[in-house]
PDB file of C-alpha atoms in Angstrom:
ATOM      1  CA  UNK A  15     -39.474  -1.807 -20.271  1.00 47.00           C
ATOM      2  CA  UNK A  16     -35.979  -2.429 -21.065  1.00 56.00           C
ATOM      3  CA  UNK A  17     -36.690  -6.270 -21.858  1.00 58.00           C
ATOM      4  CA  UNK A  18     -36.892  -8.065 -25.261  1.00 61.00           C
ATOM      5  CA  UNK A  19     -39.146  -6.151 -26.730  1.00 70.00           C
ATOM      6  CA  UNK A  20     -39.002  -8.831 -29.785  1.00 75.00           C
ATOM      7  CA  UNK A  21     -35.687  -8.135 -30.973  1.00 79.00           C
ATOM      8  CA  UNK A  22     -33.709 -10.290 -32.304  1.00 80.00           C
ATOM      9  CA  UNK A  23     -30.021  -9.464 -30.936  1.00 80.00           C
ATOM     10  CA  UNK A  24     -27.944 -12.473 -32.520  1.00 81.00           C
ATOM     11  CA  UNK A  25     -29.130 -10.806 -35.937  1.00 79.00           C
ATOM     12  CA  UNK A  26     -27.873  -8.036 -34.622  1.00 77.00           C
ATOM     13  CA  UNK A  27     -24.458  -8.562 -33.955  1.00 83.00           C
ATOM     14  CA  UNK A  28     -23.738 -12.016 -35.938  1.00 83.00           C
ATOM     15  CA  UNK A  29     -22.462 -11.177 -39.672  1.00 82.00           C
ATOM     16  CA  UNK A  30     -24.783 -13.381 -42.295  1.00 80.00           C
ATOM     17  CA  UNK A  31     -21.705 -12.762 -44.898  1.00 78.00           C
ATOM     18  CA  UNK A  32     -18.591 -14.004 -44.393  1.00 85.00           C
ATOM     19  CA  UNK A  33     -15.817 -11.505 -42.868  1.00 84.00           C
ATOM     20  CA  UNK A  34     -13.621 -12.385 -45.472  1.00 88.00           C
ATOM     21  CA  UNK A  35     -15.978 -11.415 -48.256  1.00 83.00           C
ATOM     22  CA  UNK A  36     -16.855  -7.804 -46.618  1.00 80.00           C
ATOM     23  CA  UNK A  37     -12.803  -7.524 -46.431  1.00 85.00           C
ATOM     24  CA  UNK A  38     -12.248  -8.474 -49.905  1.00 84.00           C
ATOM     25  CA  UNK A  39     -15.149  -5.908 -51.178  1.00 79.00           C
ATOM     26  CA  UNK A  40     -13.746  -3.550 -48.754  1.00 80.00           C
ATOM     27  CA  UNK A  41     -10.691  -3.648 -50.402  1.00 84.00           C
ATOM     28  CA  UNK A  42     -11.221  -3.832 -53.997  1.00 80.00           C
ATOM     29  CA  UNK A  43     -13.916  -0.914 -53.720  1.00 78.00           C
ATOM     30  CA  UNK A  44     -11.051   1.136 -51.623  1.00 79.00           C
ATOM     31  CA  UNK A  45      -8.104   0.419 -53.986  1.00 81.00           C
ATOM     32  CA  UNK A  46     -10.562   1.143 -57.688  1.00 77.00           C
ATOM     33  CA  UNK A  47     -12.076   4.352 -56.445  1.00 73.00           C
ATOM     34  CA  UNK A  48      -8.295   5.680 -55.101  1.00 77.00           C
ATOM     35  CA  UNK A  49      -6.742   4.958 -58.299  1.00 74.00           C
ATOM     36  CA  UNK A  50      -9.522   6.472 -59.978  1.00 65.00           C
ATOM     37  CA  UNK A  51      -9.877   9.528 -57.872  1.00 66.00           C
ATOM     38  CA  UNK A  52      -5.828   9.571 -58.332  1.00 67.00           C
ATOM     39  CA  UNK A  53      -6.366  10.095 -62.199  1.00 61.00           C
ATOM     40  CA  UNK A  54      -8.008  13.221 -61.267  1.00 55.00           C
ATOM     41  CA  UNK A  55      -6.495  15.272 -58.506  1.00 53.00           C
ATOM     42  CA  UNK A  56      -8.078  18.434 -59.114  1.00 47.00           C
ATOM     43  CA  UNK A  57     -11.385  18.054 -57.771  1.00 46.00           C
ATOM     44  CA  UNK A  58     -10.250  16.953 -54.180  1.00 44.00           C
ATOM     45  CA  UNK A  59      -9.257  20.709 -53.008  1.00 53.00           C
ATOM     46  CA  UNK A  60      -7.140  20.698 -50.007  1.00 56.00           C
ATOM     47  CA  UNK A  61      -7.667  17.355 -49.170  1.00 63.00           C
ATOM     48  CA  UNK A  62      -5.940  14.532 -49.785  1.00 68.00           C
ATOM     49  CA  UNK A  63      -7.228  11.998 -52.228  1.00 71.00           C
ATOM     50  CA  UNK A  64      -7.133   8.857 -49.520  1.00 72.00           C
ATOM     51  CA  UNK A  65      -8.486  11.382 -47.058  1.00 73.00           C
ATOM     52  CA  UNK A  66     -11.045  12.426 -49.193  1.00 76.00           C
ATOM     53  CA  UNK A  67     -12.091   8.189 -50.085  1.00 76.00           C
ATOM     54  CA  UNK A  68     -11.963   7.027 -46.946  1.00 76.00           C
ATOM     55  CA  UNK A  69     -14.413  10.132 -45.913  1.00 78.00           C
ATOM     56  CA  UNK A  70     -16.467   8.973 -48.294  1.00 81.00           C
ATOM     57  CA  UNK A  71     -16.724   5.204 -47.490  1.00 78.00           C
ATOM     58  CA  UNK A  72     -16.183   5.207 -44.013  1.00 74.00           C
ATOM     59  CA  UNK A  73     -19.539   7.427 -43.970  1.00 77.00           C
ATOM     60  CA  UNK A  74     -21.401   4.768 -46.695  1.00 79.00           C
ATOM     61  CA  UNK A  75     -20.237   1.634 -44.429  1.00 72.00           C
ATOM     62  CA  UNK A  76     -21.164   3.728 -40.986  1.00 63.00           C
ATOM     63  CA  UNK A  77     -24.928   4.366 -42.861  1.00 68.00           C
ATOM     64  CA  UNK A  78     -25.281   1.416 -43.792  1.00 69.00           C
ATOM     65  CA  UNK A  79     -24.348  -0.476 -40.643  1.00 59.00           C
ATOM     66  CA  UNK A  80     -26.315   1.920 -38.492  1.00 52.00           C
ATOM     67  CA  UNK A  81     -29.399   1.722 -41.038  1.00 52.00           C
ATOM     68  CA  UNK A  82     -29.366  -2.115 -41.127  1.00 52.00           C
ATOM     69  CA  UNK A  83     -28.315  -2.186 -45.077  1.00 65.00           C
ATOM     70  CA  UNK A  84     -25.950  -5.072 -43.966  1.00 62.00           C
ATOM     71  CA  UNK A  85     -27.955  -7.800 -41.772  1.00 64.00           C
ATOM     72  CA  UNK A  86     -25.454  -6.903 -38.659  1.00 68.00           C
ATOM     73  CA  UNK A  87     -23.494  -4.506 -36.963  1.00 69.00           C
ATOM     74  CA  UNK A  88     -20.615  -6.890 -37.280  1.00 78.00           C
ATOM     75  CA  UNK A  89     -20.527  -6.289 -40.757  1.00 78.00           C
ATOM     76  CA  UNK A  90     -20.190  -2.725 -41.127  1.00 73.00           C
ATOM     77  CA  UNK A  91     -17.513  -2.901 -38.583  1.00 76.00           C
ATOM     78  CA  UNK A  92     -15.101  -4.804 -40.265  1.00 83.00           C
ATOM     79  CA  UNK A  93     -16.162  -2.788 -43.577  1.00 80.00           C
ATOM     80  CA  UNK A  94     -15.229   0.490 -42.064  1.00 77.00           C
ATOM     81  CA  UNK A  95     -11.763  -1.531 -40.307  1.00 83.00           C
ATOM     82  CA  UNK A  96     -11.045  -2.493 -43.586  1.00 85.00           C
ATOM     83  CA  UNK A  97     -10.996   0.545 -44.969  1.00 82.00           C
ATOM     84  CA  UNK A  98      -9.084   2.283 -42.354  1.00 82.00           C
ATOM     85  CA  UNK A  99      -6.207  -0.492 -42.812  1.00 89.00           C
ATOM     86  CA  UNK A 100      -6.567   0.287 -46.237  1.00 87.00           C
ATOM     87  CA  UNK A 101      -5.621   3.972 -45.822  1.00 84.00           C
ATOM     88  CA  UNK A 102      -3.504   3.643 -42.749  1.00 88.00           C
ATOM     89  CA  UNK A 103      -1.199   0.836 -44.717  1.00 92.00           C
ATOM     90  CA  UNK A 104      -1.107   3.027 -47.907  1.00 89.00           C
ATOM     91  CA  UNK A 105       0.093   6.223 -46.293  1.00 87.00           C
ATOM     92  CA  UNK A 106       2.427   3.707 -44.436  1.00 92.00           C
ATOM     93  CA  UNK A 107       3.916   2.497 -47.421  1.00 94.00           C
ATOM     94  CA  UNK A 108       4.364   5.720 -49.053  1.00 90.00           C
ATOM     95  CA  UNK A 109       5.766   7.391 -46.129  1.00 92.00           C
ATOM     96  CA  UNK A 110       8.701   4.307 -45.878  1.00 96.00           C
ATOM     97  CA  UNK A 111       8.952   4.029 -49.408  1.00 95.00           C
ATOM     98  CA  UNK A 112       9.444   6.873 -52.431  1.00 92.00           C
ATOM     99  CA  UNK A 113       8.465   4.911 -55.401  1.00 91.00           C
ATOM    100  CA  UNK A 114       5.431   4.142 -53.814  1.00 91.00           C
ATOM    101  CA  UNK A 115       4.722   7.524 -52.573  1.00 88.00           C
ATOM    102  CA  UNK A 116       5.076   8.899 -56.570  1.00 84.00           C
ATOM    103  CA  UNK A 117       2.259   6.007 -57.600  1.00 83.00           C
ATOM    104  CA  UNK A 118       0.084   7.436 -54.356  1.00 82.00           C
ATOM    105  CA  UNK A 119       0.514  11.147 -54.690  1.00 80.00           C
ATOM    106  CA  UNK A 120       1.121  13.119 -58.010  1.00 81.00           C
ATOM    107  CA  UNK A 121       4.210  15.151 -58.282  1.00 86.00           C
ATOM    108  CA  UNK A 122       3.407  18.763 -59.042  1.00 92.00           C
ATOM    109  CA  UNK A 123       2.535  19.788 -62.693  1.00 94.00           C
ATOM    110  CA  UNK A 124       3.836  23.560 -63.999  1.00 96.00           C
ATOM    111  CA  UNK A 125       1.304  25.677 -65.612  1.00 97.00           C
ATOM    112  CA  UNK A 126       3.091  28.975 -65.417  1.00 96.00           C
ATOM    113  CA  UNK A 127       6.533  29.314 -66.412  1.00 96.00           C
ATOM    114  CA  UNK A 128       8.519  32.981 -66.876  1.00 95.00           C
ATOM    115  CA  UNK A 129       5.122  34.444 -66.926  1.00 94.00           C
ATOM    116  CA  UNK A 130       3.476  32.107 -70.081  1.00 96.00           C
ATOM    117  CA  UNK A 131       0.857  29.658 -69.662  1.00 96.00           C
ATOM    118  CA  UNK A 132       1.404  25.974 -70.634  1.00 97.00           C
ATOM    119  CA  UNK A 133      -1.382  25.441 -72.507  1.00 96.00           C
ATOM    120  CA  UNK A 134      -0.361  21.742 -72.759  1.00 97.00           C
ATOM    121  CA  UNK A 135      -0.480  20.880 -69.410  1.00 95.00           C
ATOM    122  CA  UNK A 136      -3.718  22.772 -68.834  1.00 95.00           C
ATOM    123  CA  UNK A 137      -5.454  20.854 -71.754  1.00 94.00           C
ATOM    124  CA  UNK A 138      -4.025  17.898 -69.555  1.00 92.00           C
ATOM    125  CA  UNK A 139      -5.649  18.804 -66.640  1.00 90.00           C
ATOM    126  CA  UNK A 140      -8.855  20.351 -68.229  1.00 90.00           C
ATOM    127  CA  UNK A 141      -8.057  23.671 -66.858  1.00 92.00           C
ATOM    128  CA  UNK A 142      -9.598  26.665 -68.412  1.00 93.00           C
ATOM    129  CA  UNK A 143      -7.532  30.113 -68.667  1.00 94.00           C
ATOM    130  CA  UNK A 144     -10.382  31.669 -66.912  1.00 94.00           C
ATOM    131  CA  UNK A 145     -10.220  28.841 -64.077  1.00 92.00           C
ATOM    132  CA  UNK A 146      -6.445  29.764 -63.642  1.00 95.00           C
ATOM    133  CA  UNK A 147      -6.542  33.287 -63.817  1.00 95.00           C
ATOM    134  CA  UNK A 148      -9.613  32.814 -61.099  1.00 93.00           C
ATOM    135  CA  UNK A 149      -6.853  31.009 -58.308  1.00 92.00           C
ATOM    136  CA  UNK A 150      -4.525  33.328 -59.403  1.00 94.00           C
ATOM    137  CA  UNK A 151      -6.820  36.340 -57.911  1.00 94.00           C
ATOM    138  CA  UNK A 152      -7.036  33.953 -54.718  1.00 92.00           C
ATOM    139  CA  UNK A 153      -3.104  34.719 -54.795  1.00 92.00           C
ATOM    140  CA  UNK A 154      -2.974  38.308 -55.199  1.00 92.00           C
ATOM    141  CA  UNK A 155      -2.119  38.221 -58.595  1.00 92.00           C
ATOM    142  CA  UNK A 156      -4.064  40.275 -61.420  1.00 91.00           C
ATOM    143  CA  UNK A 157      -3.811  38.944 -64.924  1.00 88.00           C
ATOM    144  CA  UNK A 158      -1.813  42.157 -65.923  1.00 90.00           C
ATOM    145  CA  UNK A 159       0.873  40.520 -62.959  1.00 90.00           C
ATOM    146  CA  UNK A 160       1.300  37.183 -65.281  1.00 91.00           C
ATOM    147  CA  UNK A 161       4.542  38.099 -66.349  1.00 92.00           C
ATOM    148  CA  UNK A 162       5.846  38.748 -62.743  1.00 93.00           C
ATOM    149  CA  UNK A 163       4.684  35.045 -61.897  1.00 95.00           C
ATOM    150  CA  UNK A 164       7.978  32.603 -61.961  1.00 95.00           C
ATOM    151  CA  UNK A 165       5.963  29.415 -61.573  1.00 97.00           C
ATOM    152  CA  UNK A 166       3.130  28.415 -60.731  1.00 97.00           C
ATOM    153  CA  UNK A 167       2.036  24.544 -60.485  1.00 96.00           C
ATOM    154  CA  UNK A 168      -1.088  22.649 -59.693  1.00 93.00           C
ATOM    155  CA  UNK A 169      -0.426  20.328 -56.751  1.00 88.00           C
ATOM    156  CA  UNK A 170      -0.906  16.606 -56.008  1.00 80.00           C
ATOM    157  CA  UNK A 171      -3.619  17.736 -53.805  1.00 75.00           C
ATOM    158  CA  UNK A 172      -5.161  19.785 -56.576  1.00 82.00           C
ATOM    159  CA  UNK A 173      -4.133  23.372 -54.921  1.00 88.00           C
ATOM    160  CA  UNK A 174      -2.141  25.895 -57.272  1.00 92.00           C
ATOM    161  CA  UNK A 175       0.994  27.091 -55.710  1.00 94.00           C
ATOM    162  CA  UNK A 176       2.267  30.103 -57.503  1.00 95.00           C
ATOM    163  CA  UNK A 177       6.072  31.477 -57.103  1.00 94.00           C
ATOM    164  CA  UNK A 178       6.745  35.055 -58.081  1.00 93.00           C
ATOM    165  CA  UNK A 179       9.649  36.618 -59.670  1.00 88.00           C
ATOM    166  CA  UNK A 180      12.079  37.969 -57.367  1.00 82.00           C
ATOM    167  CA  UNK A 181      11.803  42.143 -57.583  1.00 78.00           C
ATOM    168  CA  UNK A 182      14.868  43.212 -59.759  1.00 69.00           C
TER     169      UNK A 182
END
């Protein structure tokens, strides 16, 4: 019963690629996609855009390991390892060093100040009044409350943060 059964287990668990290869895709799929995904932070929500990625690939390379896409297990193993080290070394690098950590995570951009829309930084963004004025309700804040909003700034993460005038 638990025998043989005809399968082949050295295809199984020896890698038909070379290592080095899956590492080297690994890493130039994980570096393009987080540079483009860091072009445009305000589709990742709450989550962070490495977070988001390696969600995202580790979940491809797991399928495709476990569905026999790549000819062994081996290989999807060292994919997914790669692109952990990928994500552990650039949170790593951006927690030890500041410069790095401005490339990796965009600094907040105002689109509220004293009450007026910057319509600028909105077009930037592609951020529709109505979209604003939406996550503004989230906040509490009716559009007849603009003017009591100080500042209010879309995050690195893509979250709006909104600061309210102090009650005079």
């Amino acid at each position: 019963m638990w025998g043989n059964n005809g399968m082949d287990w050295r295809s199984v668990f020896v890698p038909t690629v070379p290592l080095l290869e899956i590492i080297l895709r690994g890493t130039v799929i994980y570096l393009f996609l987080f540079f483009m995904l860091r072009v445009s932070r305000r589709e990742t929500g709450g989550m962070g855009i490495s977070d988001l990625l390696v969600v995202v690939l580790v979940a491809d390379a797991s399928q495709n390991a476990m569905a026999s896409e790549y000819k062994s297990i081996t290989e999807g193993l060292v994919l997914v390892a790669t692109i952990a080290f990928w994500d552990f070394l650039l949170d790593w690098l951006g927690y030890r060093f500041a410069c790095i950590e401005r490339l990796l995570r965009p600094a907040p951009l105002l689109l509220i100040k004293n009450g007026r829309l910057l319509r600028q930084n909105m077009k930037r963004e592609l951020i529709r009044e109505e979209e604003l004025m939406a996550k503004l309700r989230e906040h509490g804040i009716r559009e007849r409350e603009l003017p009591d909003v100080s500042r209010c700034y879309l995050e690195g993460d893509g979250r709006i943060s909104v600061i309210k005038r102090a009650p005079t």
